Amino acid sequence: MCAEDKAVKQGLDRRRYERLAPFYDLLELPMELLAFSRWRRLLFHNIRGGRLLEVGIGTGKNIPHYPENVSFVGIDISLRMLLRAKKRAMGSGRSVELVLADVEALPFRDQSFDAAVASYVFCSVENPLRGLREVRRVLRRGGRARFLEHMRCENRIGGALLDLLNPLVRLIGPEINRRTAENIRRAGFRILEERWLFTSLFRLVTAERNNFPD
Ligand SMILES: C[S@@+](CC[C@H](N)C(=O)[O-])C[C@H]1O[C@@H](n2cnc3c(N)ncnc32)[C@H](O)[C@@H]1O
């Protein structure tokens, strides 16, 4: 795909989330009740103190689970999503710095965060590897990142099915067959724990920025 096509696609993705923002919480409600909200709590396990980046904060569904004594910065490419996150932060009395930004080009200094989290984001970032490398860049040495993501199944039949359905789903939503755990590794992280929450489809990955030179 040439650079121009990529920019157009990125714009389409952003517009999709702009359109989705008012209905996003309602659309996700069944999944939220079934499992998502339970899994969100796991994102912040053992995170204490420091400055934390939330990538693709969306409508701010993780905000009520933010631990105390941590300073949060949330980014998203969709302004409408951020406005909803702002409302949620005010409603839950939490202070979050919200920034309109693309994870593929983060407007932060190298090693300026102690930790990072993302939930259900790297299925829709246009170039996930570039985004993950940016997350690594802004994390301090030894900083940890936690990702709650759906990914391509390890099971052969399940994986093939997701490959088959992906072009259809991609027309209206995210990619469903990304190898996100592998991308996290390729982006310069050491995986400390990979927990399968619902088969290998939904996973919680805890990773540490490796210490190799950039
Ligand atoms: C499926 S939603 C998940 C939102 C939220 N993390 C949650 O758990 O409910 C994906 C979010 O990622 C954002 N997003 C997609 N691509 C992005 C990018 N390149 N940079 C920053 N945010 C992005 C979208 O705007 C959207 O808010």
Coordinates of C-alpha atoms and ligand atoms in Angstrom, one line a residue:
M1 CA 0.0 0.0 0.0
C2 CA 1.5 3.4 -0.9
A3 CA 1.8 6.3 1.6
E4 CA -1.2 8.1 0.0
D5 CA -3.5 5.0 0.3
K6 CA -2.4 4.6 3.9
A7 CA -3.2 8.2 4.8
V8 CA -6.6 7.8 3.2
K9 CA -7.2 4.5 5.1
Q10 CA -6.1 6.1 8.4
G11 CA -8.6 9.0 7.7
L12 CA -11.3 6.5 7.1
D13 CA -10.5 4.7 10.4
R14 CA -10.6 8.0 12.3
R15 CA -13.9 8.9 10.7
R16 CA -15.3 5.5 11.5
Y17 CA -14.6 6.1 15.2
E18 CA -15.9 9.6 15.1
R19 CA -19.2 8.3 13.7
L20 CA -19.3 5.4 16.2
A21 CA -18.5 7.5 19.3
P22 CA -22.1 8.4 20.3
F23 CA -23.2 4.7 20.1
Y24 CA -20.0 3.0 21.1
D25 CA -20.9 2.3 24.7
L26 CA -24.4 1.0 23.8
L27 CA -23.0 -1.3 21.0
E28 CA -20.4 -2.8 23.3
L29 CA -22.8 -3.2 26.3
P30 CA -23.5 -6.9 25.8
M31 CA -19.8 -7.8 25.6
E32 CA -19.1 -5.4 28.5
L33 CA -21.6 -7.2 30.7
L34 CA -20.4 -10.6 29.6
A35 CA -16.7 -10.2 30.1
F36 CA -15.0 -6.9 29.0
S37 CA -15.6 -5.0 32.3
R38 CA -14.2 -7.9 34.3
W39 CA -11.2 -8.0 32.1
R40 CA -10.6 -4.3 32.3
R41 CA -9.8 -4.6 36.0
L42 CA -6.9 -6.9 35.1
L43 CA -5.3 -4.2 33.1
F44 CA -4.2 -2.3 36.1
H45 CA -3.1 -5.1 38.4
N46 CA 0.2 -4.2 40.1
I47 CA 0.4 -0.7 38.6
R48 CA 1.3 1.7 41.3
G49 CA 2.5 5.3 41.0
G50 CA 4.2 7.0 38.2
R51 CA 3.0 8.4 34.8
L52 CA 0.9 6.1 32.7
L53 CA -0.2 6.3 29.0
E54 CA -3.5 4.9 27.9
V55 CA -3.5 4.4 24.1
G56 CA -6.8 4.6 22.3
I57 CA -8.7 5.6 25.4
G58 CA -12.0 5.6 23.5
T59 CA -14.9 6.7 25.6
G60 CA -12.8 6.2 28.7
K61 CA -14.3 2.9 29.9
N62 CA -11.1 2.0 31.8
I63 CA -11.1 5.3 33.8
P64 CA -13.2 3.9 36.7
H65 CA -10.6 1.2 37.1
Y66 CA -7.6 3.6 37.2
P67 CA -5.6 3.0 40.4
E68 CA -5.0 5.9 42.8
N69 CA -1.7 7.8 42.8
V70 CA -1.0 7.3 39.1
S71 CA -1.0 10.2 36.7
F72 CA -2.8 9.3 33.5
V73 CA -2.5 10.5 30.0
G74 CA -5.0 9.2 27.5
I75 CA -4.7 9.5 23.7
D76 CA -7.0 8.8 20.9
I77 CA -7.3 9.7 17.2
S78 CA -11.0 10.5 17.6
L79 CA -12.0 13.8 19.1
R80 CA -15.5 12.6 19.8
M81 CA -14.2 9.6 21.7
L82 CA -12.0 12.0 23.7
L83 CA -14.9 14.2 24.6
R84 CA -16.8 11.2 25.9
A85 CA -13.7 10.2 27.9
K86 CA -13.6 13.7 29.4
K87 CA -17.2 13.4 30.5
R88 CA -16.5 10.0 32.1
A89 CA -13.4 11.3 33.9
M90 CA -15.4 14.2 35.3
G91 CA -18.2 11.9 36.3
S92 CA -15.9 9.6 38.2
G93 CA -13.9 12.4 39.7
R94 CA -10.6 11.3 38.1
S95 CA -8.1 13.6 36.5
V96 CA -6.8 12.4 33.1
E97 CA -4.8 14.5 30.6
L98 CA -6.5 13.8 27.2
V99 CA -4.5 14.3 24.0
L100 CA -5.7 14.0 20.4
A101 CA -2.9 11.9 18.9
D102 CA -2.1 9.0 16.7
V103 CA -0.2 6.2 18.4
E104 CA 1.9 5.8 15.2
A105 CA 3.4 9.3 15.9
L106 CA 3.1 10.0 19.6
P107 CA 3.7 13.7 20.6
F108 CA 5.8 12.7 23.7
R109 CA 9.5 12.6 24.6
D110 CA 11.4 9.4 24.6
Q111 CA 11.1 7.4 27.9
S112 CA 8.6 9.9 29.4
F113 CA 6.2 7.2 30.8
D114 CA 6.5 4.6 33.5
A115 CA 3.8 2.3 32.1
A116 CA 1.3 2.0 29.2
V117 CA -2.0 0.2 28.7
A118 CA -4.3 -0.4 25.7
S119 CA -7.5 -2.3 25.4
Y120 CA -9.0 -3.4 22.1
V121 CA -6.9 -0.9 20.2
F122 CA -4.2 -2.7 18.1
C123 CA -6.9 -4.4 16.0
S124 CA -7.7 -1.1 14.4
V125 CA -4.4 0.9 14.3
E126 CA -3.5 1.1 10.7
N127 CA 0.2 0.1 11.2
P128 CA 0.2 -1.8 14.5
L129 CA 3.9 -2.4 14.5
R130 CA 4.7 1.3 14.1
G131 CA 2.2 2.1 16.9
L132 CA 3.8 -0.5 19.2
R133 CA 7.3 0.8 18.5
E134 CA 6.1 4.3 19.5
V135 CA 4.7 2.9 22.7
R136 CA 8.1 1.4 23.4
R137 CA 9.9 4.6 22.5
V138 CA 7.9 6.7 25.1
L139 CA 8.3 4.0 27.9
R140 CA 11.3 4.3 30.2
R141 CA 13.8 1.5 30.3
G142 CA 12.2 -1.5 32.0
G143 CA 8.8 0.2 31.8
R144 CA 5.8 -2.2 31.4
A145 CA 3.0 -2.2 29.0
R146 CA -0.2 -4.2 29.3
F147 CA -2.4 -5.0 26.3
L148 CA -5.9 -6.4 26.4
E149 CA -6.6 -7.4 22.8
H150 CA -8.4 -9.8 20.6
M151 CA -6.1 -11.6 18.2
R152 CA -5.9 -14.4 15.6
C153 CA -6.5 -17.7 17.3
E154 CA -3.7 -20.2 17.7
N155 CA -6.1 -23.0 16.8
R156 CA -5.6 -23.9 13.1
I157 CA -9.3 -24.0 12.2
G158 CA -10.2 -21.0 14.3
G159 CA -7.4 -19.0 12.8
A160 CA -8.3 -19.9 9.2
L161 CA -11.9 -18.9 9.9
L162 CA -10.8 -15.5 11.2
D163 CA -8.7 -15.1 8.1
L164 CA -11.7 -15.9 5.9
L165 CA -14.0 -13.5 7.7
N166 CA -11.5 -10.7 8.1
P167 CA -12.1 -8.9 4.8
L168 CA -15.8 -8.8 5.5
V169 CA -15.5 -7.6 9.1
R170 CA -12.8 -5.0 8.1
L171 CA -15.5 -3.2 5.9
I172 CA -17.2 -2.2 9.1
G173 CA -14.8 -2.7 11.9
P174 CA -11.4 -3.8 13.1
E175 CA -9.1 -6.6 11.9
I176 CA -9.9 -9.8 13.6
N177 CA -6.9 -11.8 12.6
R178 CA -3.9 -9.8 13.9
R179 CA -1.0 -11.5 15.5
T180 CA -0.7 -8.8 18.2
A181 CA 1.4 -10.9 20.7
E182 CA 3.9 -11.4 17.9
N183 CA 3.8 -7.8 17.0
I184 CA 4.5 -6.8 20.6
R185 CA 7.6 -8.9 20.6
R186 CA 8.7 -7.6 17.2
A187 CA 8.3 -4.0 18.4
G188 CA 11.0 -4.5 21.1
F189 CA 9.2 -5.9 24.1
R190 CA 9.9 -8.9 26.2
I191 CA 6.6 -10.7 27.0
L192 CA 6.5 -11.4 30.7
E193 CA 3.0 -13.0 30.8
E194 CA 0.5 -13.9 28.2
R195 CA -2.9 -14.9 29.6
W196 CA -5.6 -16.3 27.5
L197 CA -8.9 -14.9 28.7
F198 CA -11.2 -16.6 26.2
T199 CA -9.3 -19.3 24.3
S200 CA -6.4 -17.5 22.4
L201 CA -8.9 -15.0 20.9
F202 CA -8.9 -12.6 23.8
R203 CA -5.5 -12.2 25.6
L204 CA -4.0 -10.1 28.3
V205 CA -0.3 -9.5 27.5
T206 CA 2.1 -8.0 30.0
A207 CA 5.4 -6.9 28.4
E208 CA 8.5 -5.1 29.4
R209 CA 10.4 -2.7 27.1
N210 CA 13.6 -4.5 26.3
N211 CA 16.9 -2.7 26.9
F212 CA 18.3 -3.1 23.4
P213 CA 19.5 0.2 21.8
D214 CA 16.8 1.9 19.7
Ligands
LIG1 C1 -12.4 -0.5 19.8 S1 -12.0 1.1 20.4 C2 -11.5 0.7 22.1 C3 -11.6 1.9 23.0 C4 -11.2 1.7 24.5 N1 -9.8 1.4 24.5 C5 -12.0 0.6 25.1 O1 -11.4 -0.3 25.7 O2 -13.2 0.7 25.1 C6 -10.5 1.5 19.6 C7 -10.1 2.9 19.9 O3 -8.8 3.1 19.4 C8 -8.7 4.4 18.8 N2 -7.7 4.3 17.7 C9 -7.7 3.7 16.6 N3 -6.6 3.9 15.9 C10 -5.8 4.7 16.6 C11 -4.6 5.3 16.4 N4 -3.8 5.1 15.3 N5 -4.1 6.1 17.4 C12 -4.8 6.4 18.5 N6 -6.0 5.8 18.7 C13 -6.5 5.0 17.8 C14 -10.1 4.6 18.2 O4 -10.4 5.9 17.9 C15 -11.0 4.0 19.3 O5 -11.3 5.0 20.3

